[in-house]
Short mmCIF file of C-alpha atoms in Angstrom, two decimals:
data_model
loop_
_atom_site.label_atom_id
_atom_site.label_comp_id
_atom_site.label_asym_id
_atom_site.label_seq_id
_atom_site.Cartn_x
_atom_site.Cartn_y
_atom_site.Cartn_z
CA ALA A 3 102.35 75.30 89.63
CA GLY A 4 99.75 74.88 86.95
CA HIS A 5 98.17 71.28 85.39
CA TYR A 6 98.18 71.17 82.30
CA VAL A 7 95.25 70.34 79.48
CA SER A 8 95.06 68.94 75.91
CA GLU A 9 94.14 70.90 73.78
CA PRO A 10 90.80 67.94 72.77
CA VAL A 11 89.44 68.39 76.88
CA PHE A 12 89.65 71.60 76.44
CA GLU A 13 87.79 72.02 73.39
CA ARG A 14 85.23 69.61 74.70
CA PHE A 15 85.34 72.20 78.20
CA ALA A 16 84.57 74.44 75.50
CA GLU A 17 81.44 72.44 73.55
CA LEU A 18 79.59 71.86 76.86
CA GLU A 19 79.85 75.20 77.99
CA LYS A 20 77.35 76.31 75.38
CA GLN A 21 75.65 73.56 76.17
CA TRP A 22 73.91 75.41 79.51
CA ILE A 23 70.18 76.80 79.62
CA SER A 24 69.22 79.46 81.99
CA VAL A 25 66.85 78.39 83.86
CA GLU A 26 65.66 82.21 83.09
CA ASP A 27 65.13 80.85 79.94
CA ARG A 28 63.81 77.00 80.27
CA LEU A 29 62.79 74.86 82.88
CA PRO A 30 64.04 70.99 82.33
CA VAL A 31 61.20 68.94 83.40
CA ALA A 32 60.55 68.29 86.45
CA GLY A 33 60.59 64.12 87.77
CA ASP A 34 64.39 63.28 86.40
CA TRP A 35 68.64 64.32 87.54
CA TYR A 36 70.23 66.64 85.57
CA PHE A 37 73.90 68.49 85.46
CA CYS A 38 73.27 71.82 87.54
CA TRP A 39 75.46 74.81 87.97
CA SER A 40 75.10 75.94 92.26
CA ARG A 41 76.65 78.56 93.82
CA ASN A 42 80.15 78.04 92.20
CA GLN A 43 79.56 74.34 91.22
CA ALA A 44 79.10 71.82 88.84
CA GLN A 45 76.15 69.32 90.37
CA ILE A 46 74.17 66.42 89.86
CA ILE A 47 70.88 67.32 91.36
CA PHE A 48 67.56 65.83 90.61
CA LEU A 49 65.00 67.96 89.36
CA ASP A 50 61.20 67.59 91.26
CA THR A 51 57.75 67.72 91.02
CA ALA A 52 56.84 69.60 93.27
CA GLU A 53 55.28 73.22 93.25
CA PRO A 54 56.63 75.68 93.73
CA ILE A 55 60.76 74.02 90.93
CA MET A 56 62.39 72.68 93.77
CA TRP A 57 66.22 70.97 93.32
CA LEU A 58 67.06 67.85 94.62
CA GLN A 59 70.44 66.96 96.44
CA ASP A 60 70.77 64.94 98.73
CA GLY A 61 67.46 65.70 101.13
CA ASP A 62 68.42 69.37 100.48
CA TYR A 63 66.54 72.11 98.10
CA LEU A 64 68.05 73.97 96.91
CA GLU A 65 67.41 77.95 95.80
CA SER A 66 70.92 78.69 93.39
CA VAL A 67 70.90 76.29 90.40
CA THR A 68 71.10 79.12 87.11
CA HIS A 69 72.29 76.75 85.06
CA TRP A 70 70.96 73.42 83.41
CA MET A 71 72.32 70.37 81.40
CA PRO A 72 70.29 67.41 80.25
CA LEU A 73 72.64 64.27 82.33
CA PRO A 74 74.73 62.74 78.36
CA PRO A 75 72.48 58.96 78.63
CA PRO A 76 74.51 56.54 80.37
CA PRO A 77 77.17 53.75 78.66
CA GLU A 78 76.15 51.47 76.43
CA GLN A 79 76.22 47.71 77.28
CA GLY A 80 80.15 46.70 76.84
CA GLU A 81 81.33 49.70 76.90
#
């Protein structure tokens, strides 16, 4: 049996899909965390400040990141 995704959730995923930025088009600012696409899965990864640009997850460097997007801002206090 499949899982049903409500229309608002589906629309939100469609909006997010448009926000992916290819690493071939632009790289993010190093020294921060990003939502990234690597090896057919989405991950939150730290972009190291070392040259060449390296993506760091759990102490391991990844070379397979193809797309990224900024993380959303944290929730405001009280949310």
